[in-house]
CSV table of C-alpha atoms in Angstrom, one decimal:
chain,number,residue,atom,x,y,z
A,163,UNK,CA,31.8,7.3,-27.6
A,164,UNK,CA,28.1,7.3,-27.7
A,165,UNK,CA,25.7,3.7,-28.7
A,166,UNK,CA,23.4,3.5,-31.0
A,167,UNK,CA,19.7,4.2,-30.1
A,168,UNK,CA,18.7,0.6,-29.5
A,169,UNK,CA,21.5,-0.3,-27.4
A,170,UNK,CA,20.5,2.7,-25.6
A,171,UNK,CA,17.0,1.7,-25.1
A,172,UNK,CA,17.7,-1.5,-24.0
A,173,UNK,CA,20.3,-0.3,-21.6
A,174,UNK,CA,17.9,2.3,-20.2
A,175,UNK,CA,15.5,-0.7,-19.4
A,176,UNK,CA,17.7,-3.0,-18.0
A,177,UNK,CA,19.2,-0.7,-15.6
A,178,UNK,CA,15.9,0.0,-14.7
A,179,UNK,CA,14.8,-3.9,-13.9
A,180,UNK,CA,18.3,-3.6,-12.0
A,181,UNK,CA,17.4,-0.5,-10.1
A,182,UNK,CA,13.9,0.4,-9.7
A,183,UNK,CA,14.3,3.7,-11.2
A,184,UNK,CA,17.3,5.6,-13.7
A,185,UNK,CA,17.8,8.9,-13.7
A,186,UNK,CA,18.3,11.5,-16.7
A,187,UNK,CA,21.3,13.5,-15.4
A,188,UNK,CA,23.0,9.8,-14.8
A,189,UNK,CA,21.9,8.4,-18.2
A,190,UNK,CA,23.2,11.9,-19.7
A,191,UNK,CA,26.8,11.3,-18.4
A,192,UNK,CA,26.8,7.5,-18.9
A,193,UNK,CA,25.7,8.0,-22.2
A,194,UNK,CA,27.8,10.7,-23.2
A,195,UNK,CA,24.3,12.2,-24.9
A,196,UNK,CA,22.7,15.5,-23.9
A,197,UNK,CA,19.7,15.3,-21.6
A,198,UNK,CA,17.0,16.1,-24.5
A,199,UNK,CA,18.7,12.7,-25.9
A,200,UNK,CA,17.7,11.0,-22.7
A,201,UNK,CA,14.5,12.7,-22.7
A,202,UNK,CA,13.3,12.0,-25.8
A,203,UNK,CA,14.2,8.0,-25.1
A,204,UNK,CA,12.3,8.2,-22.4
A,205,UNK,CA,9.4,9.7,-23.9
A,206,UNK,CA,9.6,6.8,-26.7
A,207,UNK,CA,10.0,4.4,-23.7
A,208,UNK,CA,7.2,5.9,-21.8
A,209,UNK,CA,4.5,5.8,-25.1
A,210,UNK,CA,5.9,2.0,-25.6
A,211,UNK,CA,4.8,1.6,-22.0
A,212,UNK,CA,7.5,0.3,-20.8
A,213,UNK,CA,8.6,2.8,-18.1
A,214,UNK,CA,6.4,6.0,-16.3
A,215,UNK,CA,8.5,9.1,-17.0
A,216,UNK,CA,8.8,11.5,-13.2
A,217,UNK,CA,10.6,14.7,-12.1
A,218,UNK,CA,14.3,13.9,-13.6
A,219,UNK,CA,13.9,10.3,-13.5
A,220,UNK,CA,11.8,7.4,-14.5
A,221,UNK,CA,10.3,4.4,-13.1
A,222,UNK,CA,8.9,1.0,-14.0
A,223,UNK,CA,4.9,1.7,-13.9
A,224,UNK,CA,2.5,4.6,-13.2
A,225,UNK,CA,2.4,4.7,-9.7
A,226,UNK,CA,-0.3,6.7,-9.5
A,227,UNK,CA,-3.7,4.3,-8.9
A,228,UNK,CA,-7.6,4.8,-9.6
A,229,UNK,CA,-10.3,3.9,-7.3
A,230,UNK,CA,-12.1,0.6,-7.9
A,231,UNK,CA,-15.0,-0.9,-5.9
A,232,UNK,CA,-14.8,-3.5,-3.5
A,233,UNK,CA,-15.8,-6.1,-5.9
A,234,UNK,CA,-14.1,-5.6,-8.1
A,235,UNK,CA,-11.0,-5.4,-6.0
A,236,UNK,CA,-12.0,-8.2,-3.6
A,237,UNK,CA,-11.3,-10.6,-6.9
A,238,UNK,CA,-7.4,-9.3,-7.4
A,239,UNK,CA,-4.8,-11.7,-5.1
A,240,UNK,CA,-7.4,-13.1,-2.9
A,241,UNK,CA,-5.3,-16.3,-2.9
A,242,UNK,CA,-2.7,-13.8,-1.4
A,243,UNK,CA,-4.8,-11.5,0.6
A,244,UNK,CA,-6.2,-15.1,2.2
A,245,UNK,CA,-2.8,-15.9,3.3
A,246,UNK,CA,-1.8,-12.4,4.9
A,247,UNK,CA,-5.1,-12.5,6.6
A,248,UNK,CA,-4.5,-15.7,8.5
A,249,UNK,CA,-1.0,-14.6,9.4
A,250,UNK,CA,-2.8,-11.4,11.1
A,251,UNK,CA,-5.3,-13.2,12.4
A,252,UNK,CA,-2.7,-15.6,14.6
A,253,UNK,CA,-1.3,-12.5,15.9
A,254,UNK,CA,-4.2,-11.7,17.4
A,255,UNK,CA,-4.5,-12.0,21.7
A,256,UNK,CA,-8.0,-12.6,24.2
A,257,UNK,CA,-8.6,-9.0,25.7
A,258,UNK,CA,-7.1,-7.3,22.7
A,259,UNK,CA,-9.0,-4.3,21.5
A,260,UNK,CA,-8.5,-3.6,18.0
A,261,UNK,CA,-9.4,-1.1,15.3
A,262,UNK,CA,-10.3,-2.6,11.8
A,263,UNK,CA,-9.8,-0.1,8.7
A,264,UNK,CA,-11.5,-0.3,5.2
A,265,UNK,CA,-10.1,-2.3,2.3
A,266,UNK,CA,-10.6,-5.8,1.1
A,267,UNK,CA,-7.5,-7.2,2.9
A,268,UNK,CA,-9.4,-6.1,5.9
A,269,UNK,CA,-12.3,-7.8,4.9
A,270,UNK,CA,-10.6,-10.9,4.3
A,271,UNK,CA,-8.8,-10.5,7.3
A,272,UNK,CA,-12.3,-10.3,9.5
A,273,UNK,CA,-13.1,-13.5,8.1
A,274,UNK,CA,-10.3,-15.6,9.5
A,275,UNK,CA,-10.5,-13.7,13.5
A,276,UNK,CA,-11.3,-16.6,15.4
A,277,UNK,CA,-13.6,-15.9,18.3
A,278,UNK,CA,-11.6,-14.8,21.1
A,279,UNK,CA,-12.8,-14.3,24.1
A,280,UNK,CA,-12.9,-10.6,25.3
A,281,UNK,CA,-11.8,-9.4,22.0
A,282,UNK,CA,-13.1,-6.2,20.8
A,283,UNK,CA,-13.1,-4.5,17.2
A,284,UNK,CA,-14.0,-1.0,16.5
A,285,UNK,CA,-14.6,-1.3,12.4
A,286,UNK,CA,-15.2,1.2,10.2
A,287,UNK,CA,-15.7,-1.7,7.3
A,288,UNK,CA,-19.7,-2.2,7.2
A,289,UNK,CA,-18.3,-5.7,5.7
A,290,UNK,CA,-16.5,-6.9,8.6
A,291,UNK,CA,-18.3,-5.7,11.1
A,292,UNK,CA,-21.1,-8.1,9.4
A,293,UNK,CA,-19.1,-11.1,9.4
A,294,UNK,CA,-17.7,-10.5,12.9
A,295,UNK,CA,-21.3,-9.9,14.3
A,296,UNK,CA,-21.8,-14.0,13.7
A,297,UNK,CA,-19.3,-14.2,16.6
A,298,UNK,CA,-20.8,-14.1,20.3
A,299,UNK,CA,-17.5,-13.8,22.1
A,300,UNK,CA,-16.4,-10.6,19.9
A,301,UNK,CA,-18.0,-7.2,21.0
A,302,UNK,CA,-18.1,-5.3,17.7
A,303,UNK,CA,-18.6,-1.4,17.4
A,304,UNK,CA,-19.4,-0.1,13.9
A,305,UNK,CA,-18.0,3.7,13.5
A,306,UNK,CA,-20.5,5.8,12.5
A,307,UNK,CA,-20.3,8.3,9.8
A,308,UNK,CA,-20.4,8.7,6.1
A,309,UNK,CA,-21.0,5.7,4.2
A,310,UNK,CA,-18.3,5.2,1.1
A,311,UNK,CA,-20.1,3.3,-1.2
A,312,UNK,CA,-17.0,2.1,-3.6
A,313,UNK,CA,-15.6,1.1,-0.1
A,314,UNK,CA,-18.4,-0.2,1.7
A,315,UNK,CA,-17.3,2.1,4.8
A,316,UNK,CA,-17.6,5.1,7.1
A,317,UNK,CA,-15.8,8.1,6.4
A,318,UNK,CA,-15.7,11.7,7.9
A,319,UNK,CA,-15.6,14.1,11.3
A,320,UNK,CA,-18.3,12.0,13.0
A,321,UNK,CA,-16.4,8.7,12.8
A,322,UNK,CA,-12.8,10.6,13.7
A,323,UNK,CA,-14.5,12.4,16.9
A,324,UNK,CA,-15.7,8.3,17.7
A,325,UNK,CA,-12.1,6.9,17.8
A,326,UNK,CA,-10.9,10.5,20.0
A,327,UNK,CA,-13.3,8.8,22.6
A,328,UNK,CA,-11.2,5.4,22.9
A,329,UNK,CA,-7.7,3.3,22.9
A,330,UNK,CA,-6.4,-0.2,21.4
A,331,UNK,CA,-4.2,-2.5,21.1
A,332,UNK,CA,-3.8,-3.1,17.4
A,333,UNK,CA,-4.9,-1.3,14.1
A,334,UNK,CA,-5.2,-3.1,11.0
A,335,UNK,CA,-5.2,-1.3,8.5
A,336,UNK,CA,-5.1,-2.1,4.5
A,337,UNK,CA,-4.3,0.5,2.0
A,338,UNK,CA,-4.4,1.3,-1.8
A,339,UNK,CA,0.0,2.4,-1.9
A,340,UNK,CA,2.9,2.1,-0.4
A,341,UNK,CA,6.0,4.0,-1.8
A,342,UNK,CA,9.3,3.8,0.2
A,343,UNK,CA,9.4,7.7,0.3
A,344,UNK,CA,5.7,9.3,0.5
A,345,UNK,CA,4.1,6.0,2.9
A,346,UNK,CA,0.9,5.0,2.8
A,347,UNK,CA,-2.1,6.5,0.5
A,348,UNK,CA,-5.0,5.3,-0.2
A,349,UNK,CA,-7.1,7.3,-3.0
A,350,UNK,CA,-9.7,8.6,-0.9
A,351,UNK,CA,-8.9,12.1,1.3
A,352,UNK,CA,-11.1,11.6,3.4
A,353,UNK,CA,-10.4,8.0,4.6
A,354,UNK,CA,-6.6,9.0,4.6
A,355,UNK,CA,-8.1,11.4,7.8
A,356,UNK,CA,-9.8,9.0,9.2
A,357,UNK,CA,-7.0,6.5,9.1
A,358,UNK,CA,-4.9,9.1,10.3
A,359,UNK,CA,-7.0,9.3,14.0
A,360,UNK,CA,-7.1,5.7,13.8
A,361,UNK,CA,-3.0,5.6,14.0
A,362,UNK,CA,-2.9,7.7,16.7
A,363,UNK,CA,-5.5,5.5,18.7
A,364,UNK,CA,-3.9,2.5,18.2
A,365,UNK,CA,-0.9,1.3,20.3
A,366,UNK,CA,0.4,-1.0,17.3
A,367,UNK,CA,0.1,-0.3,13.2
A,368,UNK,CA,-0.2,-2.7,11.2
A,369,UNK,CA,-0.8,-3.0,7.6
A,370,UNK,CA,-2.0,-5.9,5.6
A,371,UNK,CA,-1.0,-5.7,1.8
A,372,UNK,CA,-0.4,-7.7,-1.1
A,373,UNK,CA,2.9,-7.2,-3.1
A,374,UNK,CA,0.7,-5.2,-5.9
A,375,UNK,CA,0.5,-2.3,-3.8
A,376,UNK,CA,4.6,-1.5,-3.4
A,377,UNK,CA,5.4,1.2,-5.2
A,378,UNK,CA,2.2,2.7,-6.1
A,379,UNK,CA,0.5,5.7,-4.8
A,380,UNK,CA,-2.8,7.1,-4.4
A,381,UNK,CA,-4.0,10.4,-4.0
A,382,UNK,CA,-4.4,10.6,0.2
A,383,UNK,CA,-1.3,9.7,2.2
A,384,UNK,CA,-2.2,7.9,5.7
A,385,UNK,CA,1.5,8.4,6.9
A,386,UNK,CA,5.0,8.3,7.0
A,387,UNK,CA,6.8,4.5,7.0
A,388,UNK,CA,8.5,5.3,10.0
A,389,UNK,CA,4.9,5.4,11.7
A,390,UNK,CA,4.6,1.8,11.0
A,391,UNK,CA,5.6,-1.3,13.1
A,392,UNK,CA,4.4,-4.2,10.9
A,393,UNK,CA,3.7,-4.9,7.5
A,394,UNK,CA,2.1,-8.2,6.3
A,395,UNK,CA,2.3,-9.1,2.2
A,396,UNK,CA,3.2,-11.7,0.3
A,397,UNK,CA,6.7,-13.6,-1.6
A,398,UNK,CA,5.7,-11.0,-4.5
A,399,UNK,CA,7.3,-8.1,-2.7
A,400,UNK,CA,10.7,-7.2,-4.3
A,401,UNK,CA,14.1,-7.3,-2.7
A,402,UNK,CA,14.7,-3.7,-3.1
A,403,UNK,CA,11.7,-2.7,-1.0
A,404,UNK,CA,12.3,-5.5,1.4
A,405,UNK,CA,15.8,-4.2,2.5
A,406,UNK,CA,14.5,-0.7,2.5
A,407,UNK,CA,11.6,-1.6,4.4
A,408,UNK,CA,13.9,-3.5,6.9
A,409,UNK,CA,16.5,-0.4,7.2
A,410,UNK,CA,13.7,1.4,8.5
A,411,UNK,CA,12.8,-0.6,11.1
A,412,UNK,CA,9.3,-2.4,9.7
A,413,UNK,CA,8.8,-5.5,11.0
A,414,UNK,CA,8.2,-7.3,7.7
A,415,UNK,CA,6.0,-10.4,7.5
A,416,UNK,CA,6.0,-12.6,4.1
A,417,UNK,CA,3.7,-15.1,3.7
């Protein structure tokens, strides 16, 4: 026997509070309703904006995210961001050699390094590579390259033939999504290839982001999740992602 169309709806949404995501085929049965029923809910949902209708299914939000400047964005979570940078930061070892990414968790995260003795950073941040340049002890190497302005970093081949040239310890890296099944993206190409030679000069990945960025995408993907060791965020991150991220072996710090 089939429900009404508000019971419906409000089923449809709380199964998707519960799950993350429902599915039309599923709906369909559970429902006893034909799948143009359970489309056409979810297109009412989806105008309400209340869900983000994709391929057979649908999902809390539009995952899909738009490129902001780095003032803008340094102003979202930085009560957050400030707390996943310090947790980085007290990672960090004398004689480490470390690759600093773009992003405004990385920028945040160059302003709690402490001045380490024999510690060296490869940035391609123009930001941190200012605030790290206060610091005697710390030999900092800017990448050269293309300059993003929206980022206020290098991009492009000259600054991917620079990393070929060297190893480290650690990358850092901050991004702009992370969904459970594509990985990392940030909405720039060109900086996903560029943090793409960066993985495979670093010894250790390790991505600093605040809850905000699960289950979002941009248009570049970095890499896979099972390229990643650690992940640094905040209480914000759901439980769903958390025991994903922990089934697929991420070291997952919450601060």
């Amino acid at each position: 026997m089939s429900i009404n169309i508000v019971d419906r709806h409000k089923r449809i949404l709380d199964k998707l509070e519960t799950n993350g995501y429902v599915k039309v085929n599923e709906l369909s049965e559970e429902f006893n309703v034909s799948l143009v029923t359970i489309r056409k809910d979810l297109k009412v949902l989806e105008e309400r904006n209340l869900l983000f209708r994709s391929h057979g299914k649908a999902i809390p939000a539009n995952p899909y995210i738009t490129e902001h400047h780095v003032t803008i964005k340094e102003k979202l979570y930085s009560k957050e961001k400030s707390k996943i940078a310090a947790t980085a930061a007290a990672i960090l070892e004398p004689n480490d050699s470390i690759i600093l990414a773009s992003g405004t968790s990385v920028i945040e995260f160059a302003r709690h390094i402490p001045p380490l003795n024999g510690l060296t950073v490869l940035s391609a941040s123009l930001n941190a590579s200012i605030i790290l340049a206060e610091l005697k002890e710390i030999e900092v190497m800017q990448l050269g390259g293309s300059v993003r302005s929206s980022a206020s970093s290098v991009v492009g081949p000259i600054a991917e033939k620079m990393l070929s040239e060297f190893t480290f310890t650690k990358l850092f890296v901050g991004v702009d999504g992370i969904d459970l099944d594509f990985g990392l993206t940030t909405t720039s190409a060109m900086e996903a290839s560029l943090n793409k030679e960066m993985i495979k000069a670093a010894q250790k990945i390790i991505v600093l982001a605040d809850s905000s960025k699960f289950n979002k995408k941009g248009f570049g993907r970095i890499c896979g999740l099972e390229e990643v060791d650690q992940i640094i965020t905040d209480s914000g991150i759901d439980n769903r992602t958390k025991e994903r991220l922990i089934e697929l072996g991420v070291e997952l710090t919450i601060v």
